[in-house]
């Protein structure tokens, strides 16, 4: 086992013991890395990432001694007894990686932790791609956030991404005061198209491939880009493949008649570049369909969600098939439920043949006399 493997094992043990110090190899030497108080004569006032050169070789014997030193520093930090006097004769080096290097490291960390490339591209890289080439600081992150329009989803996303990067780089930056008051619930209530309008506008589409895209979105409540990542092996159930925003899931048709009558099992994709990322694929759907509809293509998804309610589907199932958590699903769609929707659900439930019936007066009297 070489020193690299042993170093990984030692750092894993330090982490398991909650020692807030790691050991790094730098050339032929070992250094300690931790969030340390500013050294004497520093202009900084808060702890930040620094390295301590402990003068030990990158060898098994040096690593054993470095592990003891790391535990000592970790204990001093835990009890707030760390004192620079012990290390003033040793070289210390602040973390001075450039912003683009930090972003690249954070990307690799995010993917290694199970994150998806498509989510990274839309939620992290997009708001952070304008980071400057200089050092990563709280002011730099704040500037990235402030470049977005206040009280918008873009501002919310920038705050989330900048906050996550700051946490990874151990930078003292809290984006919460900049977030604003954006909330999906504040967006105006959509005019969700009725089922009649959905069917009518599909019929008006003359391009067979785009008519198929429209039909599959309407019948299964899919996101724009998901129509290009489907497995129809078990049709009329469709499976959204893994390479999508929320990963693999199965979806049932609502209405099943649309799935059959519109021949949605006969896949006919439009001529678009399928090698592009999901954002670009989704935009191609919007670009073609939006000018031809009095509502947005995404409204087909909202109409599906409302339709499942009208059919009495449990909201947990609807949420799962849409790729939502139940909390997000209810927060998003409950405010769009109108009196018409309530009345339709009521009529469906009350007209069921197997619903409970009220007791007859004679039955009530008979029961009362027995008591």
GROMACS .gro file of C-alpha atoms in nm:
model
  371
    1UNK     CA    1   0.000   0.000   0.000
    2UNK     CA    2   0.151   0.335  -0.103
    3UNK     CA    3   0.141   0.655   0.100
    4UNK     CA    4  -0.165   0.782  -0.091
    5UNK     CA    5  -0.380   0.490   0.021
    6UNK     CA    6  -0.256   0.515   0.379
    7UNK     CA    7  -0.320   0.891   0.376
    8UNK     CA    8  -0.681   0.831   0.267
    9UNK     CA    9  -0.730   0.578   0.546
   10UNK     CA   10  -0.587   0.812   0.809
   11UNK     CA   11  -0.805   1.103   0.691
   12UNK     CA   12  -1.112   0.878   0.693
   13UNK     CA   13  -1.035   0.783   1.053
   14UNK     CA   14  -0.982   1.148   1.150
   15UNK     CA   15  -1.317   1.234   0.994
   16UNK     CA   16  -1.491   0.949   1.175
   17UNK     CA   17  -1.346   1.079   1.501
   18UNK     CA   18  -1.478   1.427   1.411
   19UNK     CA   19  -1.131   1.573   1.408
   20UNK     CA   20  -1.157   1.896   1.214
   21UNK     CA   21  -0.813   1.855   1.061
   22UNK     CA   22  -0.697   1.672   0.750
   23UNK     CA   23  -0.350   1.571   0.635
   24UNK     CA   24  -0.231   1.651   0.284
   25UNK     CA   25   0.073   1.552   0.086
   26UNK     CA   26   0.258   1.838  -0.073
   27UNK     CA   27   0.552   1.714  -0.274
   28UNK     CA   28   0.763   1.499  -0.042
   29UNK     CA   29   0.618   1.656   0.275
   30UNK     CA   30   0.300   1.636   0.482
   31UNK     CA   31   0.095   1.938   0.586
   32UNK     CA   32  -0.210   1.988   0.807
   33UNK     CA   33  -0.516   2.161   0.673
   34UNK     CA   34  -0.791   2.309   0.889
   35UNK     CA   35  -1.007   2.613   0.949
   36UNK     CA   36  -0.780   2.807   1.182
   37UNK     CA   37  -0.794   3.143   1.359
   38UNK     CA   38  -0.610   3.422   1.179
   39UNK     CA   39  -0.237   3.414   1.260
   40UNK     CA   40  -0.076   3.713   1.432
   41UNK     CA   41  -0.052   4.027   1.217
   42UNK     CA   42  -0.320   3.895   0.981
   43UNK     CA   43  -0.574   4.147   0.853
   44UNK     CA   44  -0.851   3.887   0.871
   45UNK     CA   45  -1.081   3.865   1.172
   46UNK     CA   46  -1.250   3.528   1.126
   47UNK     CA   47  -1.113   3.173   1.096
   48UNK     CA   48  -1.040   3.052   0.744
   49UNK     CA   49  -0.880   2.760   0.562
   50UNK     CA   50  -0.504   2.741   0.620
   51UNK     CA   51  -0.224   2.489   0.600
   52UNK     CA   52   0.044   2.424   0.858
   53UNK     CA   53   0.374   2.287   0.731
   54UNK     CA   54   0.475   2.049   1.006
   55UNK     CA   55   0.811   1.948   0.859
   56UNK     CA   56   0.731   1.577   0.834
   57UNK     CA   57   0.817   1.356   0.536
   58UNK     CA   58   0.555   1.180   0.324
   59UNK     CA   59   0.644   0.839   0.462
   60UNK     CA   60   0.468   0.583   0.684
   61UNK     CA   61   0.660   0.703   0.990
   62UNK     CA   62   0.591   1.068   0.904
   63UNK     CA   63   0.224   0.993   0.853
   64UNK     CA   64   0.194   0.831   1.196
   65UNK     CA   65   0.345   1.139   1.356
   66UNK     CA   66   0.129   1.371   1.143
   67UNK     CA   67  -0.180   1.184   1.260
   68UNK     CA   68  -0.088   1.255   1.623
   69UNK     CA   69  -0.027   1.620   1.538
   70UNK     CA   70  -0.364   1.643   1.360
   71UNK     CA   71  -0.542   1.504   1.666
   72UNK     CA   72  -0.363   1.755   1.886
   73UNK     CA   73  -0.463   2.048   1.666
   74UNK     CA   74  -0.819   1.912   1.642
   75UNK     CA   75  -0.847   1.888   2.020
   76UNK     CA   76  -0.715   2.244   2.060
   77UNK     CA   77  -0.969   2.373   1.807
   78UNK     CA   78  -1.253   2.185   1.978
   79UNK     CA   79  -1.171   2.341   2.315
   80UNK     CA   80  -1.083   2.679   2.162
   81UNK     CA   81  -0.730   2.652   2.301
   82UNK     CA   82  -0.546   2.665   1.970
   83UNK     CA   83  -0.243   2.889   1.999
   84UNK     CA   84  -0.026   3.003   1.710
   85UNK     CA   85   0.283   3.018   1.933
   86UNK     CA   86   0.346   2.649   1.875
   87UNK     CA   87   0.356   2.700   1.499
   88UNK     CA   88   0.500   3.048   1.453
   89UNK     CA   89   0.830   2.896   1.350
   90UNK     CA   90   0.660   2.690   1.081
   91UNK     CA   91   0.534   2.804   0.748
   92UNK     CA   92   0.160   2.863   0.716
   93UNK     CA   93  -0.021   2.896   0.387
   94UNK     CA   94  -0.375   3.035   0.343
   95UNK     CA   95  -0.604   2.872   0.088
   96UNK     CA   96  -0.563   3.087  -0.225
   97UNK     CA   97  -0.725   2.873  -0.493
   98UNK     CA   98  -0.888   3.072  -0.769
   99UNK     CA   99  -1.265   3.074  -0.804
  100UNK     CA  100  -1.264   2.856  -1.115
  101UNK     CA  101  -1.051   2.594  -0.937
  102UNK     CA  102  -1.290   2.593  -0.642
  103UNK     CA  103  -1.585   2.555  -0.882
  104UNK     CA  104  -1.418   2.262  -1.057
  105UNK     CA  105  -1.345   2.090  -0.725
  106UNK     CA  106  -1.701   2.151  -0.605
  107UNK     CA  107  -1.835   2.001  -0.928
  108UNK     CA  108  -1.636   1.682  -0.878
  109UNK     CA  109  -1.743   1.665  -0.513
  110UNK     CA  110  -2.109   1.714  -0.610
  111UNK     CA  111  -2.106   1.436  -0.869
  112UNK     CA  112  -1.910   1.200  -0.643
  113UNK     CA  113  -2.174   1.254  -0.372
  114UNK     CA  114  -2.447   1.132  -0.610
  115UNK     CA  115  -2.551   1.455  -0.781
  116UNK     CA  116  -2.665   1.456  -1.144
  117UNK     CA  117  -2.488   1.637  -1.426
  118UNK     CA  118  -2.814   1.784  -1.552
  119UNK     CA  119  -2.896   1.928  -1.209
  120UNK     CA  120  -2.542   2.060  -1.174
  121UNK     CA  121  -2.564   2.234  -1.512
  122UNK     CA  122  -2.895   2.406  -1.440
  123UNK     CA  123  -2.886   2.473  -1.067
  124UNK     CA  124  -2.516   2.530  -0.996
  125UNK     CA  125  -2.302   2.592  -1.302
  126UNK     CA  126  -2.549   2.826  -1.471
  127UNK     CA  127  -2.555   3.085  -1.189
  128UNK     CA  128  -2.185   3.037  -1.102
  129UNK     CA  129  -2.031   3.031  -1.449
  130UNK     CA  130  -1.951   3.403  -1.434
  131UNK     CA  131  -1.720   3.368  -1.136
  132UNK     CA  132  -1.401   3.571  -1.195
  133UNK     CA  133  -1.061   3.407  -1.228
  134UNK     CA  134  -0.925   3.557  -0.905
  135UNK     CA  135  -0.950   3.425  -0.548
  136UNK     CA  136  -1.289   3.307  -0.423
  137UNK     CA  137  -1.415   3.538  -0.148
  138UNK     CA  138  -1.744   3.629   0.014
  139UNK     CA  139  -1.749   3.955  -0.185
  140UNK     CA  140  -1.707   3.764  -0.511
  141UNK     CA  141  -1.999   3.535  -0.425
  142UNK     CA  142  -2.213   3.830  -0.321
  143UNK     CA  143  -2.142   4.001  -0.653
  144UNK     CA  144  -2.251   3.688  -0.843
  145UNK     CA  145  -2.581   3.686  -0.655
  146UNK     CA  146  -2.643   4.059  -0.703
  147UNK     CA  147  -2.606   4.028  -1.079
  148UNK     CA  148  -2.943   3.852  -1.085
  149UNK     CA  149  -3.276   4.030  -1.075
  150UNK     CA  150  -3.418   4.067  -0.721
  151UNK     CA  151  -3.718   3.859  -0.612
  152UNK     CA  152  -3.689   3.611  -0.898
  153UNK     CA  153  -3.623   3.242  -0.931
  154UNK     CA  154  -3.284   3.329  -1.082
  155UNK     CA  155  -3.192   3.518  -0.762
  156UNK     CA  156  -3.313   3.225  -0.551
  157UNK     CA  157  -3.106   2.980  -0.756
  158UNK     CA  158  -2.796   3.202  -0.741
  159UNK     CA  159  -2.825   3.224  -0.362
  160UNK     CA  160  -2.858   2.848  -0.332
  161UNK     CA  161  -2.557   2.781  -0.557
  162UNK     CA  162  -2.336   3.050  -0.402
  163UNK     CA  163  -2.423   2.933  -0.052
  164UNK     CA  164  -2.339   2.572  -0.137
  165UNK     CA  165  -2.004   2.670  -0.289
  166UNK     CA  166  -1.923   2.889   0.012
  167UNK     CA  167  -1.996   2.601   0.247
  168UNK     CA  168  -1.775   2.367   0.045
  169UNK     CA  169  -1.488   2.618   0.035
  170UNK     CA  170  -1.541   2.709   0.402
  171UNK     CA  171  -1.604   3.075   0.324
  172UNK     CA  172  -1.806   3.285   0.566
  173UNK     CA  173  -2.092   3.389   0.336
  174UNK     CA  174  -2.464   3.382   0.412
  175UNK     CA  175  -2.678   3.450   0.101
  176UNK     CA  176  -3.010   3.447   0.292
  177UNK     CA  177  -3.044   3.829   0.321
  178UNK     CA  178  -3.011   3.855  -0.058
  179UNK     CA  179  -3.267   3.588  -0.146
  180UNK     CA  180  -3.568   3.821  -0.164
  181UNK     CA  181  -3.932   3.720  -0.146
  182UNK     CA  182  -3.964   3.499  -0.452
  183UNK     CA  183  -4.190   3.199  -0.411
  184UNK     CA  184  -4.366   2.982  -0.670
  185UNK     CA  185  -4.684   3.051  -0.478
  186UNK     CA  186  -4.653   3.421  -0.566
  187UNK     CA  187  -4.659   3.350  -0.938
  188UNK     CA  188  -4.997   3.430  -1.092
  189UNK     CA  189  -5.249   3.147  -1.112
  190UNK     CA  190  -5.229   2.980  -1.451
  191UNK     CA  191  -5.522   2.933  -1.681
  192UNK     CA  192  -5.484   2.557  -1.690
  193UNK     CA  193  -5.639   2.436  -2.018
  194UNK     CA  194  -5.947   2.219  -1.996
  195UNK     CA  195  -5.929   1.866  -2.133
  196UNK     CA  196  -6.142   1.975  -2.429
  197UNK     CA  197  -5.893   2.250  -2.517
  198UNK     CA  198  -5.600   2.011  -2.475
  199UNK     CA  199  -5.752   1.767  -2.725
  200UNK     CA  200  -5.862   2.042  -2.964
  201UNK     CA  201  -5.519   2.202  -2.992
  202UNK     CA  202  -5.349   1.867  -3.041
  203UNK     CA  203  -5.577   1.804  -3.338
  204UNK     CA  204  -5.476   2.141  -3.485
  205UNK     CA  205  -5.106   2.049  -3.496
  206UNK     CA  206  -5.012   1.942  -3.849
  207UNK     CA  207  -4.661   1.803  -3.785
  208UNK     CA  208  -4.704   1.436  -3.680
  209UNK     CA  209  -4.383   1.428  -3.471
  210UNK     CA  210  -4.470   1.739  -3.272
  211UNK     CA  211  -4.828   1.613  -3.237
  212UNK     CA  212  -4.683   1.300  -3.074
  213UNK     CA  213  -4.469   1.515  -2.840
  214UNK     CA  214  -4.774   1.720  -2.747
  215UNK     CA  215  -4.988   1.409  -2.692
  216UNK     CA  216  -4.737   1.228  -2.471
  217UNK     CA  217  -4.688   1.540  -2.258
  218UNK     CA  218  -5.062   1.586  -2.217
  219UNK     CA  219  -5.135   1.220  -2.138
  220UNK     CA  220  -4.846   1.163  -1.895
  221UNK     CA  221  -4.775   1.509  -1.749
  222UNK     CA  222  -4.412   1.507  -1.862
  223UNK     CA  223  -4.157   1.785  -1.854
  224UNK     CA  224  -4.050   1.919  -2.193
  225UNK     CA  225  -3.716   1.739  -2.208
  226UNK     CA  226  -3.851   1.409  -2.072
  227UNK     CA  227  -4.029   1.325  -2.398
  228UNK     CA  228  -3.684   1.250  -2.543
  229UNK     CA  229  -3.593   1.007  -2.262
  230UNK     CA  230  -3.874   0.749  -2.253
  231UNK     CA  231  -3.901   0.371  -2.246
  232UNK     CA  232  -4.237   0.246  -2.376
  233UNK     CA  233  -4.169  -0.127  -2.328
  234UNK     CA  234  -4.464  -0.160  -2.086
  235UNK     CA  235  -4.698   0.076  -2.271
  236UNK     CA  236  -4.943   0.224  -2.178
  237UNK     CA  237  -4.717   0.268  -1.874
  238UNK     CA  238  -4.413   0.474  -1.972
  239UNK     CA  239  -4.084   0.490  -1.789
  240UNK     CA  240  -3.890   0.815  -1.775
  241UNK     CA  241  -3.523   0.726  -1.802
  242UNK     CA  242  -3.251   0.809  -1.553
  243UNK     CA  243  -3.089   1.094  -1.750
  244UNK     CA  244  -3.361   1.345  -1.657
  245UNK     CA  245  -3.417   1.611  -1.394
  246UNK     CA  246  -3.555   1.379  -1.126
  247UNK     CA  247  -3.433   1.044  -1.252
  248UNK     CA  248  -3.616   0.725  -1.346
  249UNK     CA  249  -3.984   0.679  -1.266
  250UNK     CA  250  -4.296   0.514  -1.407
  251UNK     CA  251  -4.600   0.713  -1.519
  252UNK     CA  252  -4.955   0.596  -1.597
  253UNK     CA  253  -5.177   0.765  -1.858
  254UNK     CA  254  -5.452   0.999  -1.758
  255UNK     CA  255  -5.664   0.947  -1.980
  256UNK     CA  256  -5.576   0.592  -2.095
  257UNK     CA  257  -5.804   0.653  -2.396
  258UNK     CA  258  -5.567   0.926  -2.517
  259UNK     CA  259  -5.273   0.686  -2.498
  260UNK     CA  260  -5.457   0.435  -2.719
  261UNK     CA  261  -5.653   0.662  -2.952
  262UNK     CA  262  -5.356   0.890  -3.021
  263UNK     CA  263  -5.129   0.588  -3.088
  264UNK     CA  264  -4.867   0.719  -2.846
  265UNK     CA  265  -4.687   0.384  -2.852
  266UNK     CA  266  -4.576   0.474  -3.205
  267UNK     CA  267  -4.288   0.701  -3.113
  268UNK     CA  268  -4.218   0.974  -3.368
  269UNK     CA  269  -3.962   1.224  -3.248
  270UNK     CA  270  -3.911   1.555  -3.428
  271UNK     CA  271  -3.582   1.630  -3.601
  272UNK     CA  272  -3.385   1.786  -3.316
  273UNK     CA  273  -3.028   1.730  -3.201
  274UNK     CA  274  -3.063   1.468  -2.929
  275UNK     CA  275  -2.699   1.508  -2.826
  276UNK     CA  276  -2.775   1.841  -2.657
  277UNK     CA  277  -2.833   1.875  -2.284
  278UNK     CA  278  -3.181   1.856  -2.130
  279UNK     CA  279  -3.218   2.231  -2.104
  280UNK     CA  280  -3.163   2.271  -2.479
  281UNK     CA  281  -3.395   1.980  -2.559
  282UNK     CA  282  -3.668   2.128  -2.343
  283UNK     CA  283  -3.624   2.466  -2.507
  284UNK     CA  284  -3.676   2.312  -2.852
  285UNK     CA  285  -4.021   2.196  -2.735
  286UNK     CA  286  -4.107   2.543  -2.610
  287UNK     CA  287  -3.971   2.703  -2.927
  288UNK     CA  288  -4.192   2.496  -3.156
  289UNK     CA  289  -4.514   2.458  -2.956
  290UNK     CA  290  -4.548   2.795  -2.779
  291UNK     CA  291  -4.626   3.001  -3.092
  292UNK     CA  292  -4.892   2.746  -3.188
  293UNK     CA  293  -5.073   2.732  -2.852
  294UNK     CA  294  -5.270   2.982  -2.641
  295UNK     CA  295  -5.097   2.833  -2.333
  296UNK     CA  296  -4.745   2.710  -2.262
  297UNK     CA  297  -4.638   2.349  -2.325
  298UNK     CA  298  -4.565   2.320  -1.953
  299UNK     CA  299  -4.933   2.389  -1.882
  300UNK     CA  300  -5.003   2.040  -2.019
  301UNK     CA  301  -4.817   1.908  -1.716
  302UNK     CA  302  -5.021   2.125  -1.482
  303UNK     CA  303  -5.341   2.008  -1.647
  304UNK     CA  304  -5.235   1.646  -1.592
  305UNK     CA  305  -5.178   1.713  -1.222
  306UNK     CA  306  -5.523   1.869  -1.181
  307UNK     CA  307  -5.681   1.588  -1.386
  308UNK     CA  308  -5.539   1.321  -1.154
  309UNK     CA  309  -5.706   1.499  -0.864
  310UNK     CA  310  -6.036   1.499  -1.048
  311UNK     CA  311  -6.001   1.126  -1.103
  312UNK     CA  312  -5.939   1.074  -0.733
  313UNK     CA  313  -5.574   0.967  -0.756
  314UNK     CA  314  -5.397   0.986  -0.418
  315UNK     CA  315  -5.176   1.295  -0.423
  316UNK     CA  316  -4.878   1.084  -0.312
  317UNK     CA  317  -4.905   0.879  -0.633
  318UNK     CA  318  -4.948   1.185  -0.852
  319UNK     CA  319  -4.645   1.347  -0.689
  320UNK     CA  320  -4.430   1.039  -0.739
  321UNK     CA  321  -4.528   1.004  -1.103
  322UNK     CA  322  -4.448   1.371  -1.164
  323UNK     CA  323  -4.109   1.334  -0.997
  324UNK     CA  324  -4.202   1.561  -0.704
  325UNK     CA  325  -4.194   1.531  -0.330
  326UNK     CA  326  -4.544   1.536  -0.182
  327UNK     CA  327  -4.469   1.871  -0.017
  328UNK     CA  328  -4.366   2.035  -0.345
  329UNK     CA  329  -4.660   1.879  -0.527
  330UNK     CA  330  -4.919   2.011  -0.285
  331UNK     CA  331  -4.756   2.352  -0.256
  332UNK     CA  332  -4.750   2.388  -0.633
  333UNK     CA  333  -5.092   2.260  -0.732
  334UNK     CA  334  -5.333   2.310  -0.443
  335UNK     CA  335  -5.359   2.683  -0.513
  336UNK     CA  336  -5.477   2.612  -0.869
  337UNK     CA  337  -5.769   2.398  -0.761
  338UNK     CA  338  -6.087   2.584  -0.852
  339UNK     CA  339  -6.455   2.541  -0.763
  340UNK     CA  340  -6.497   2.350  -1.092
  341UNK     CA  341  -6.235   2.096  -0.982
  342UNK     CA  342  -6.398   2.054  -0.639
  343UNK     CA  343  -6.739   2.004  -0.800
  344UNK     CA  344  -6.609   1.745  -1.046
  345UNK     CA  345  -6.441   1.538  -0.774
  346UNK     CA  346  -6.754   1.565  -0.563
  347UNK     CA  347  -6.975   1.447  -0.848
  348UNK     CA  348  -6.745   1.155  -0.927
  349UNK     CA  349  -6.739   1.037  -0.568
  350UNK     CA  350  -7.105   1.090  -0.494
  351UNK     CA  351  -7.216   0.912  -0.812
  352UNK     CA  352  -7.023   0.595  -0.732
  353UNK     CA  353  -7.252   0.296  -0.702
  354UNK     CA  354  -7.060   0.160  -0.405
  355UNK     CA  355  -7.059   0.476  -0.198
  356UNK     CA  356  -7.222   0.458   0.149
  357UNK     CA  357  -7.590   0.551   0.160
  358UNK     CA  358  -7.766   0.734   0.444
  359UNK     CA  359  -7.977   0.523   0.677
  360UNK     CA  360  -8.350   0.519   0.617
  361UNK     CA  361  -8.575   0.674   0.883
  362UNK     CA  362  -8.734   0.338   0.952
  363UNK     CA  363  -8.390   0.189   1.013
  364UNK     CA  364  -8.308   0.466   1.258
  365UNK     CA  365  -8.633   0.413   1.449
  366UNK     CA  366  -8.581   0.038   1.451
  367UNK     CA  367  -8.231   0.078   1.586
  368UNK     CA  368  -8.352   0.328   1.847
  369UNK     CA  369  -8.625   0.093   1.971
  370UNK     CA  370  -8.371  -0.185   2.016
  371UNK     CA  371  -8.165   0.039   2.238
   0.00000   0.00000   0.00000
